[in-house]
Coordinates of N, CA and C in Angstrom, one line a residue:
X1 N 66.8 -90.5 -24.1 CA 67.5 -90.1 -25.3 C 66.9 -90.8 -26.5
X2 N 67.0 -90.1 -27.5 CA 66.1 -90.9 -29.0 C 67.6 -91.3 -29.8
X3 N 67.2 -92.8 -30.5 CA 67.6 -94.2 -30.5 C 68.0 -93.2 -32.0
X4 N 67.7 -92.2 -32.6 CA 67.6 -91.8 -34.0 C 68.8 -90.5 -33.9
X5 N 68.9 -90.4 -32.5 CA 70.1 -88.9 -32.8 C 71.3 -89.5 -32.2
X6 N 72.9 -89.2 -33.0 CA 74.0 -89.9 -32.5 C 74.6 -88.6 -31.5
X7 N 75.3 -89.3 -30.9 CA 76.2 -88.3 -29.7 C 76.6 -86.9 -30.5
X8 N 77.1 -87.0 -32.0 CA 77.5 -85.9 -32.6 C 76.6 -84.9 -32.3
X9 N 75.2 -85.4 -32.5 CA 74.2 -84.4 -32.7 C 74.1 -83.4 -31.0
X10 N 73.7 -84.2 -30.3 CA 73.9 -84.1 -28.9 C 75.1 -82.3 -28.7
X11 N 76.4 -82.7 -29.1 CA 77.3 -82.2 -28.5 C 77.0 -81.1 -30.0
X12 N 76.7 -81.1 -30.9 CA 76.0 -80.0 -31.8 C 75.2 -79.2 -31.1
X13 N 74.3 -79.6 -30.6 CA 72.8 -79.2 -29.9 C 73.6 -78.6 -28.5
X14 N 74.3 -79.2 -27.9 CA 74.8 -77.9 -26.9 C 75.7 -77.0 -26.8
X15 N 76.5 -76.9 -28.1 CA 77.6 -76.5 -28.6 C 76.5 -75.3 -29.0
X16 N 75.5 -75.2 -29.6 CA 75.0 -74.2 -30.5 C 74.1 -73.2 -29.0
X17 N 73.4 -74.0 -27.7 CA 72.9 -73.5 -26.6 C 74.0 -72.7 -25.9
X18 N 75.2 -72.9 -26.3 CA 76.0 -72.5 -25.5 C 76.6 -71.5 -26.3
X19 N 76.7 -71.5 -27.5 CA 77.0 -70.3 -28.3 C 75.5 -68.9 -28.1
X20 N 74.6 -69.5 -28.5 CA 73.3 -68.5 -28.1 C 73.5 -67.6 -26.6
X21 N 73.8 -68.2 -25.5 CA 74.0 -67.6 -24.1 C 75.2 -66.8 -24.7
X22 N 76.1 -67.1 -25.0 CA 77.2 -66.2 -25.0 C 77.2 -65.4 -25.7
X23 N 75.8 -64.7 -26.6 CA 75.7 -63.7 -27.6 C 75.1 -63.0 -26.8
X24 N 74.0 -63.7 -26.1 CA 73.4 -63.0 -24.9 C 74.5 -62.4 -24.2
X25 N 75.2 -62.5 -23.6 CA 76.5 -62.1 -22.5 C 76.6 -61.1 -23.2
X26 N 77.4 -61.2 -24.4 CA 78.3 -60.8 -25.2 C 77.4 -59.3 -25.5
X27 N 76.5 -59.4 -26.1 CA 75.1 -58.1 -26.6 C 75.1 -57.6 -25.4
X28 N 74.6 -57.8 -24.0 CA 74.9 -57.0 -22.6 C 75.4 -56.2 -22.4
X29 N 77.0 -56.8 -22.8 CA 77.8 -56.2 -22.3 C 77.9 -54.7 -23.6
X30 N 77.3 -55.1 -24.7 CA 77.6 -53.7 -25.1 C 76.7 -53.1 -25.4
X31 N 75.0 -53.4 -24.9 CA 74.0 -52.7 -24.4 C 74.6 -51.2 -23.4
X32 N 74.0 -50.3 -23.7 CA 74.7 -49.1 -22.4 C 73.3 -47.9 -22.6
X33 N 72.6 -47.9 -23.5 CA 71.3 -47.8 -23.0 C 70.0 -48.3 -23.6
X34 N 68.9 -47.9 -23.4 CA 67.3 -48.2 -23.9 C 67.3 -48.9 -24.5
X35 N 67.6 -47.6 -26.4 CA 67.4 -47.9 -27.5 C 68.4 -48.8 -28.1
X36 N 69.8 -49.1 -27.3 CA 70.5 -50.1 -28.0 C 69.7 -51.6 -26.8
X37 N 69.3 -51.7 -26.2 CA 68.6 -52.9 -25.7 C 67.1 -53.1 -26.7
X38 N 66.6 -52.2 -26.9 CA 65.4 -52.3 -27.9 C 65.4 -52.4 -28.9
X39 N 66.4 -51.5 -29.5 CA 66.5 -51.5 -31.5 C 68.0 -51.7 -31.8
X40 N 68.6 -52.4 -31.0 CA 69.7 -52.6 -31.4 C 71.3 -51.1 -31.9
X41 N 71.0 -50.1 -30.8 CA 71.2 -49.1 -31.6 C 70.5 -48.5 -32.9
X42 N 69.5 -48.5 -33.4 CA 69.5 -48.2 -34.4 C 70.7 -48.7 -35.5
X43 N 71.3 -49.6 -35.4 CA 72.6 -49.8 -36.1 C 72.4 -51.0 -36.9
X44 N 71.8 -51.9 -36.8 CA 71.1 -52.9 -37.6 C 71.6 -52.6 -39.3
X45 N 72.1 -53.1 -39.6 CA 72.8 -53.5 -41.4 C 71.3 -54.0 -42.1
X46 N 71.1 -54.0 -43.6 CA 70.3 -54.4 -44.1 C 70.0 -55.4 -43.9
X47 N 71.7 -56.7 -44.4 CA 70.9 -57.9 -44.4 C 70.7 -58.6 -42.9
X48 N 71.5 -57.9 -42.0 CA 71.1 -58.1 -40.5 C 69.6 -58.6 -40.6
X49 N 69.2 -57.2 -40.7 CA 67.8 -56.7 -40.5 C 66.7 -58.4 -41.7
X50 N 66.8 -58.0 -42.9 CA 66.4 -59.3 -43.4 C 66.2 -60.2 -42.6
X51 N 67.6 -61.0 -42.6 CA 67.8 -62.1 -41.8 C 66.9 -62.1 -40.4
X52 N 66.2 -61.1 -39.6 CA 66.0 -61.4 -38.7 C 64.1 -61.4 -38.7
X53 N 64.0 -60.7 -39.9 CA 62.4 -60.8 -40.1 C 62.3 -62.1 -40.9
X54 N 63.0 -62.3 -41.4 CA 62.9 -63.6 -42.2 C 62.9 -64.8 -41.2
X55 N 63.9 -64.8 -40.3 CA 64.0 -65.8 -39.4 C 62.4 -66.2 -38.5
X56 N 62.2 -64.9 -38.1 CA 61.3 -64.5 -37.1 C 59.9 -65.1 -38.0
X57 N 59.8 -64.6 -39.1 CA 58.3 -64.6 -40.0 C 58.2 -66.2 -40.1
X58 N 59.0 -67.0 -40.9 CA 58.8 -68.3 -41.4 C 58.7 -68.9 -39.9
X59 N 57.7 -69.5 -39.4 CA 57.6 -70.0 -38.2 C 56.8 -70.8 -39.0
X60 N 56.4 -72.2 -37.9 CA 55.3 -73.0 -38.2 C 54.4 -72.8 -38.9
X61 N 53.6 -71.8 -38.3 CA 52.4 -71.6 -39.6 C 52.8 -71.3 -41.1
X62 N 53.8 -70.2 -41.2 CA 54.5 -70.4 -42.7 C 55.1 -71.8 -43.3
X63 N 55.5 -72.1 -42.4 CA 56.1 -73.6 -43.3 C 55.2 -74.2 -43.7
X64 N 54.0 -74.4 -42.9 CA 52.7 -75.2 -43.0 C 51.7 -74.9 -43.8
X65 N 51.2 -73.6 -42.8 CA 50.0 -73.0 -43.0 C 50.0 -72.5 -44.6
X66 N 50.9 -71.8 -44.8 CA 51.1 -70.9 -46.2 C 51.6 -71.6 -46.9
X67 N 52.7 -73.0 -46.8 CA 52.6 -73.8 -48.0 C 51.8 -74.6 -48.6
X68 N 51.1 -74.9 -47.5 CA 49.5 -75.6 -47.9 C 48.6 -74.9 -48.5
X69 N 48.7 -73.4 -48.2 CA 47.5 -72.8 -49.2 C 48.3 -72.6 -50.2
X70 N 49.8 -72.2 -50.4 CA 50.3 -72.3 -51.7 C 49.9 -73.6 -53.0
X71 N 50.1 -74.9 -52.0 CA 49.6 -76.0 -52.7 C 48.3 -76.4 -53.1
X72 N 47.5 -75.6 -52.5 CA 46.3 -76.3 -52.7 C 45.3 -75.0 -53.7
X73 N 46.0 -73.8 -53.7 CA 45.1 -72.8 -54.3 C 46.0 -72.4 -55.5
X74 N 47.0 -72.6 -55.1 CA 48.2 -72.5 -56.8 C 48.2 -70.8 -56.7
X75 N 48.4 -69.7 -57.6 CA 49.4 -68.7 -57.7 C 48.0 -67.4 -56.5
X76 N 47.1 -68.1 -56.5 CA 46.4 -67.3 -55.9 C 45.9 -67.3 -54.6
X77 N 46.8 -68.4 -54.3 CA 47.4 -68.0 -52.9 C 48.4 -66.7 -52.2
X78 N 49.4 -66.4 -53.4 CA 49.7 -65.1 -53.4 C 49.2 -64.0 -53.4
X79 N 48.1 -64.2 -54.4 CA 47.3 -62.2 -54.2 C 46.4 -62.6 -53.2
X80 N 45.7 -63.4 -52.2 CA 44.9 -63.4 -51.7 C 46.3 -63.2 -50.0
X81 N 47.2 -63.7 -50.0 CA 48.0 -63.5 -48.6 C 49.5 -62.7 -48.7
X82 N 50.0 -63.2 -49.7 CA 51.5 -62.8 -49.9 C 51.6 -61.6 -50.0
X83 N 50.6 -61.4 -51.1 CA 50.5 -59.8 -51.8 C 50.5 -58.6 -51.1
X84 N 49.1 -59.2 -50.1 CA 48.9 -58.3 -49.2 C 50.1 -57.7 -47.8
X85 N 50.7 -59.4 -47.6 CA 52.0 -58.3 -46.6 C 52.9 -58.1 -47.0
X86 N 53.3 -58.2 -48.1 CA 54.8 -57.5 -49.1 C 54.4 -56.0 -49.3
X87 N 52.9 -56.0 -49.8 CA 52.6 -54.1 -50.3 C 52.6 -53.9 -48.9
X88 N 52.1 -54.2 -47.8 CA 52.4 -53.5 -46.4 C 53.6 -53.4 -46.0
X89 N 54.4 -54.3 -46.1 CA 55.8 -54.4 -45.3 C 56.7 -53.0 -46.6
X90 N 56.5 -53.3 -47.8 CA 56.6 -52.1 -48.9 C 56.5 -50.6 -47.9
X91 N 55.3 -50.3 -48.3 CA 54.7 -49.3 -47.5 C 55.2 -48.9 -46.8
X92 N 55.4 -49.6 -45.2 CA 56.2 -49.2 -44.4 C 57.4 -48.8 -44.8
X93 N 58.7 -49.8 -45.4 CA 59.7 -49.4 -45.7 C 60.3 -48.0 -46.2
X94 N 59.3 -47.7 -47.2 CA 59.4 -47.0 -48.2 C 58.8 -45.2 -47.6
X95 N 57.7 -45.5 -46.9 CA 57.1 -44.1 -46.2 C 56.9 -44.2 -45.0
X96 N 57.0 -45.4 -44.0 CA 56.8 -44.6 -43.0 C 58.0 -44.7 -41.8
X97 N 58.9 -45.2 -42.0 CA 60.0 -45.9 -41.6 C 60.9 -44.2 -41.4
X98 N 61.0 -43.6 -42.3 CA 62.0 -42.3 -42.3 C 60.9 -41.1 -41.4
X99 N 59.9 -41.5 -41.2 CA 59.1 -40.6 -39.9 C 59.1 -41.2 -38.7
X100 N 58.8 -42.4 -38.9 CA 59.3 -43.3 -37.3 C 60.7 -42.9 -36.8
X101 N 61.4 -43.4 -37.8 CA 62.8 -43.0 -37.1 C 62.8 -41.6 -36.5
X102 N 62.9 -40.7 -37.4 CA 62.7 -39.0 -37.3 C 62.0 -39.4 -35.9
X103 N 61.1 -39.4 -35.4 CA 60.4 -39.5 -34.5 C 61.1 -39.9 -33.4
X104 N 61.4 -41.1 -33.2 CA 62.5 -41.8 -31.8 C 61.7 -42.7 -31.4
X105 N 60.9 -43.3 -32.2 CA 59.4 -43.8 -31.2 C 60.5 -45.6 -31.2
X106 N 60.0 -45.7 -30.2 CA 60.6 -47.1 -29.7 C 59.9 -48.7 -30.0
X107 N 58.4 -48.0 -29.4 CA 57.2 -49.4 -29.9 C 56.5 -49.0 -30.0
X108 N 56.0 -49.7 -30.9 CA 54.2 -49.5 -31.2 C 53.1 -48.9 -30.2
X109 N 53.5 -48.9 -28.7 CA 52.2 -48.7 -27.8 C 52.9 -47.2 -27.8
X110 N 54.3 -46.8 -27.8 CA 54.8 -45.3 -27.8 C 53.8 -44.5 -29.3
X111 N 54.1 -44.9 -30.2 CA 53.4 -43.8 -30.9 C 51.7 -44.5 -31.0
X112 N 51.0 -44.9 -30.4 CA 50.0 -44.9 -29.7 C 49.5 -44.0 -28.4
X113 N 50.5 -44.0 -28.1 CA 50.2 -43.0 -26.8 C 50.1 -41.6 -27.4
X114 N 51.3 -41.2 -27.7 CA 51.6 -40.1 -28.3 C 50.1 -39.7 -29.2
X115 N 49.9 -40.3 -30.3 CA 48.3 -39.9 -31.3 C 47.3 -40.2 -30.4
X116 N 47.1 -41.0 -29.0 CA 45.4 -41.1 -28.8 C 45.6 -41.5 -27.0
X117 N 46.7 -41.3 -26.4 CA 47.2 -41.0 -25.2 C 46.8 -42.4 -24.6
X118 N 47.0 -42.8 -23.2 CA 47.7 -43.8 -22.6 C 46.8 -45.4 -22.7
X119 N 45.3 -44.9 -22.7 CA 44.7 -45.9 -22.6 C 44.6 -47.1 -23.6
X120 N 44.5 -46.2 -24.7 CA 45.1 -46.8 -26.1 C 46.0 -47.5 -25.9
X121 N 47.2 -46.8 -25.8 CA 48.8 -47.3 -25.3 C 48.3 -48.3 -25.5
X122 N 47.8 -48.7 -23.6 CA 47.8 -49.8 -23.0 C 47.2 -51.2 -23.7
X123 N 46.1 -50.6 -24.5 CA 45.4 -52.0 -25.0 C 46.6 -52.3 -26.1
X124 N 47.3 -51.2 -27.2 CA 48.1 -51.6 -27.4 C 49.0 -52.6 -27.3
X125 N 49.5 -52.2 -26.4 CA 50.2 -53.2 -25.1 C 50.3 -55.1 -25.1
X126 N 49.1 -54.5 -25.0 CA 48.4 -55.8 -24.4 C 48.1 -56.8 -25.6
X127 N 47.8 -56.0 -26.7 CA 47.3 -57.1 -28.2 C 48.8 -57.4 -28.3
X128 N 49.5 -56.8 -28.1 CA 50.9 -56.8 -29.1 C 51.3 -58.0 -28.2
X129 N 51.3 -58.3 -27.4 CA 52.4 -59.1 -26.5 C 51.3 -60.3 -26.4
X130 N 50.0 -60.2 -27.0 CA 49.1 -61.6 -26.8 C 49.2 -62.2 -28.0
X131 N 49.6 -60.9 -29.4 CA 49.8 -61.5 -30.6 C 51.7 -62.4 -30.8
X132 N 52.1 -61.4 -30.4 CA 53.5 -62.3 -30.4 C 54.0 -63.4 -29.4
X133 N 52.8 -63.8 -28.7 CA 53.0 -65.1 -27.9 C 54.0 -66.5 -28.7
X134 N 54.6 -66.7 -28.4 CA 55.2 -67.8 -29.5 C 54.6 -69.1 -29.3
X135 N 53.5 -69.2 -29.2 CA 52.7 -70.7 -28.8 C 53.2 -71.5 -29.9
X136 N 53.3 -71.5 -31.0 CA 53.7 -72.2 -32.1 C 54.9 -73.0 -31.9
X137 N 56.2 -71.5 -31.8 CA 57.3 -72.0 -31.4 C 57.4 -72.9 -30.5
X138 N 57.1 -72.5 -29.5 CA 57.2 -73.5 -28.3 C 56.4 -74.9 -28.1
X139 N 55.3 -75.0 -29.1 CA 55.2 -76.3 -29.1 C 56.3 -76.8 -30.1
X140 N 56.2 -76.5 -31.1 CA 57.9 -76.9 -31.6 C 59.1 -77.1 -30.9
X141 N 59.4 -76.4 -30.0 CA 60.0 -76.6 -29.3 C 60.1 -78.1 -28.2
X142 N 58.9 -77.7 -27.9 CA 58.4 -79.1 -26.9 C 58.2 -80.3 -27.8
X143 N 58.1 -80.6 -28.7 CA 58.1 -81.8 -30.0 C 59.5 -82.1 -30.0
X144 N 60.4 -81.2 -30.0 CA 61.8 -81.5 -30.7 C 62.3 -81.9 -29.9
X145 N 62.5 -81.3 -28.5 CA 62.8 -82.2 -27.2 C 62.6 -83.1 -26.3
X146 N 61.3 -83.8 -26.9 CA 60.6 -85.2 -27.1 C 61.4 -85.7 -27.6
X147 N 61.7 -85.7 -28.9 CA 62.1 -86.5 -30.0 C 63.6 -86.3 -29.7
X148 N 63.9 -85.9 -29.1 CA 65.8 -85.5 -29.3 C 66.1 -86.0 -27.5
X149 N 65.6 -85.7 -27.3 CA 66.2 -86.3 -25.3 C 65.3 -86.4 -24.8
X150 N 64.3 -86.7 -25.3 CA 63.0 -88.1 -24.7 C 62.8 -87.7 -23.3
X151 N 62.5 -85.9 -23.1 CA 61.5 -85.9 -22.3 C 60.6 -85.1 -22.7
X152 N 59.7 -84.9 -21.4 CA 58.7 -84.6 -21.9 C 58.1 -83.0 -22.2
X153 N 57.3 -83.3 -23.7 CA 57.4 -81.8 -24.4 C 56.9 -80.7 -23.2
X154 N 56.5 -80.7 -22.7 CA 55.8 -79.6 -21.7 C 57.4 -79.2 -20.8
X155 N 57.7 -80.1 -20.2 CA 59.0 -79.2 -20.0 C 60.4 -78.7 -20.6
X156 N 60.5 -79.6 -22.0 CA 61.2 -79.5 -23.1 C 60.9 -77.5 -23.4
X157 N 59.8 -77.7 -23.9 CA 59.3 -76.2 -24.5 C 59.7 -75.2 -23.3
X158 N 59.3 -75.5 -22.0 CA 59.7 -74.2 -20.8 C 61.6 -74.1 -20.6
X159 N 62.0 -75.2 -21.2 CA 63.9 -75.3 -21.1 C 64.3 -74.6 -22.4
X160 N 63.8 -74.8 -23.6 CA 64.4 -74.3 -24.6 C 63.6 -72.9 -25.0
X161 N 62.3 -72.9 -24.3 CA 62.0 -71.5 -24.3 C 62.6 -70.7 -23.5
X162 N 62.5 -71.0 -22.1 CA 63.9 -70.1 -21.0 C 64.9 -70.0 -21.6
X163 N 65.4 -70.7 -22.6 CA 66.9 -70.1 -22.8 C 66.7 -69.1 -23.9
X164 N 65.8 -68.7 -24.7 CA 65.6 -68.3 -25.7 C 65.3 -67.3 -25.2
X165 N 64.6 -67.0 -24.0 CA 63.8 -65.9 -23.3 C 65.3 -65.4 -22.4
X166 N 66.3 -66.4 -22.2 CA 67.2 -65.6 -21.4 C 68.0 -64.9 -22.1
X167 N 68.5 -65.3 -23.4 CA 69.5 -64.7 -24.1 C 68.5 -63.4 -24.5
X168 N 67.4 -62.9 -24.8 CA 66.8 -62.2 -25.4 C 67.1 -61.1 -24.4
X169 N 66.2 -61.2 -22.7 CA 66.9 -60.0 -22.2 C 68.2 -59.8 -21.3
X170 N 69.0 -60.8 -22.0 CA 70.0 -60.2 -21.4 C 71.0 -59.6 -22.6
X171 N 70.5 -59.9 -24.2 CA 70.9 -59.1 -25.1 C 70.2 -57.8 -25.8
X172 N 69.1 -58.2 -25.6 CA 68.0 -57.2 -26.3 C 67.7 -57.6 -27.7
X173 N 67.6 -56.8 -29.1 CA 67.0 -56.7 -30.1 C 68.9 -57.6 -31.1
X174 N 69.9 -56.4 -30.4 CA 71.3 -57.0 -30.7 C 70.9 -58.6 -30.6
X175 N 71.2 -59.0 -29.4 CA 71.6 -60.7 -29.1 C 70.3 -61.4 -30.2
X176 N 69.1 -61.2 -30.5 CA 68.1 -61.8 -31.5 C 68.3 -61.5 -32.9
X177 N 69.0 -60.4 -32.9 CA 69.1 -60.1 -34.7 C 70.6 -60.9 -34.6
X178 N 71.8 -61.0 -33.9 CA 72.5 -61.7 -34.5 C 72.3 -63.6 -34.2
X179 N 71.5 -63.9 -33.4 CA 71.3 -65.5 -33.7 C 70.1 -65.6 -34.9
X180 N 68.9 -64.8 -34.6 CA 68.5 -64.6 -36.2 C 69.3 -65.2 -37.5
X181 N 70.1 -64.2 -37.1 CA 70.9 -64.1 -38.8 C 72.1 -65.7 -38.9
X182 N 71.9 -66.0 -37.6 CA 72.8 -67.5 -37.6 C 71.7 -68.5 -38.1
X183 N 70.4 -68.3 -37.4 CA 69.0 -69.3 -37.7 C 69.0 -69.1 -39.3
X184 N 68.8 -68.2 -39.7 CA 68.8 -68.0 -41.3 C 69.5 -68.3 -41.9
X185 N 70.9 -68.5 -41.8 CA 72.0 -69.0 -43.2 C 71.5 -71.0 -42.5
X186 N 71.7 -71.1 -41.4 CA 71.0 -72.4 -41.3 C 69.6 -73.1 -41.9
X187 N 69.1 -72.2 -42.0 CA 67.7 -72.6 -42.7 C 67.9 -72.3 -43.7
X188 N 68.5 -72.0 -44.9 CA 68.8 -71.6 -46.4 C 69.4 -73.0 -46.6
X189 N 70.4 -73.6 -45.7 CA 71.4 -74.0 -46.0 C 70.1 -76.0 -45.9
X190 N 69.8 -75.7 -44.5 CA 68.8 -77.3 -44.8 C 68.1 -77.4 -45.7
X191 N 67.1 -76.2 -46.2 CA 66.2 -75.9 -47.1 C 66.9 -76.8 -48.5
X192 N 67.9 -76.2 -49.2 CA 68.6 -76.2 -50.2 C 68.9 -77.5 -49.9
X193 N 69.6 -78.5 -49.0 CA 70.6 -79.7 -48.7 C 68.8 -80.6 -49.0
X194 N 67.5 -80.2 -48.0 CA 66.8 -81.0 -47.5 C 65.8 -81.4 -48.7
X195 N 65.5 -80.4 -49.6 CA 64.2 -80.6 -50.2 C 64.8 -81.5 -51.7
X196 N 65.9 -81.4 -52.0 CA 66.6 -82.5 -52.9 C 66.3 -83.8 -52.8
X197 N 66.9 -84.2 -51.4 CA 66.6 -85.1 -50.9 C 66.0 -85.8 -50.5
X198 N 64.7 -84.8 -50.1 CA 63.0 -85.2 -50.0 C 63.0 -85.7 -51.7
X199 N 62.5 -84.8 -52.2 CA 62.4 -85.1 -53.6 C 63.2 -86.6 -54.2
X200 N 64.1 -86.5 -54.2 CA 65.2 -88.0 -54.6 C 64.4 -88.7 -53.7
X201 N 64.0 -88.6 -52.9 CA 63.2 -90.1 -51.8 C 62.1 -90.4 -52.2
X202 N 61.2 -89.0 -53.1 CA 59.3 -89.2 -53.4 C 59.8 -90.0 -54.8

């Protein structure tokens, strides 16, 4: 155990593991087919929805990667990265989102198949789930459970990623968009408490 975290934190830290499984449970149980295990019903609220791209996007490389080029290239770091996925994520929202829906398409390798048939699909498939690997997260993961109960990150990351991986399918898109939306008022809330106080300290 690390000499730096008090018992409070501790019983925080499994008080919040134990809230996550139980959303998992909870999403399950009102999963009853496909499209509510995949897209949450189609039922997703706006700022649901925010909250869970927001959660999902700011990962390591954003905290890092993109504040560093924000810092070091100044406002043109935005039209050279920012720009470019706001007018995309735009785009989408705006035109192709009310033909997707219309459509019923589930994932990306579906309306792949459909325009250029299975093979496509598949490589589809295959980028998509090599691109959303969470290697990032999960070393994150494995750091923090070093540093928090002093073992070691390699099995740290496979404990906090299994649970992350359990609640997901036994909730679906539901049990992720609402801890999302819990990770998010959390990270507003350290953001706003944390960078004061960095600051007061430089």
């Amino acid at each position: 155990m690390s000499n730096y975290v008090a018992n409070i934190d501790y019983i925080i830290i499994f008080l919040y593991i134990i809230m996550l499984i139980t959303i998992g449970i909870y999403s399950y149980r009102k999963d009853s087919t496909y499209t509510d295990f995949m897209l949450a019903g189609r039922g997703m609220t706006t700022p649901m929805l925010i909250s869970t791209m927001v959660s999902t996007y700011y990962g390591l490389d954003i905290l890092f990667g993109s504040s560093e080029m924000a810092f070091n290239d100044g406002l043109m770091a935005f039209f050279g990265y920012a720009l470019s996925s706001l007018a995309f994520y735009l785009f989408v929202a705006f035109y192709m989102s009310k033909k997707l829906r219309s459509a019923n398409f589930v994932s990306l390798p579906e309306i792949l198949e459909k325009t250029y048939g299975n093979k496509t699909s598949s490589i589809g498939a295959i980028s998509s789930m090599v691109y959303c690997l969470p290697t990032t997260s999960l070393f994150a993961l494995g750091r923090v459970s070093e540093f928090v109960f002093g073992i070691d990150a390699n099995y740290g990351a496979l404990l906090l990623g299994g649970i992350a991986l359990g609640y997901t399918l036994l909730g679906g898109l539901k049990a992720v968009a609402i801890t999302d939306t819990i990770q998010f008022s959390l990270m507003c809330i350290t953001v706003a408490v944390g960078v004061p106080l960095l600051i007061h300290e430089v």
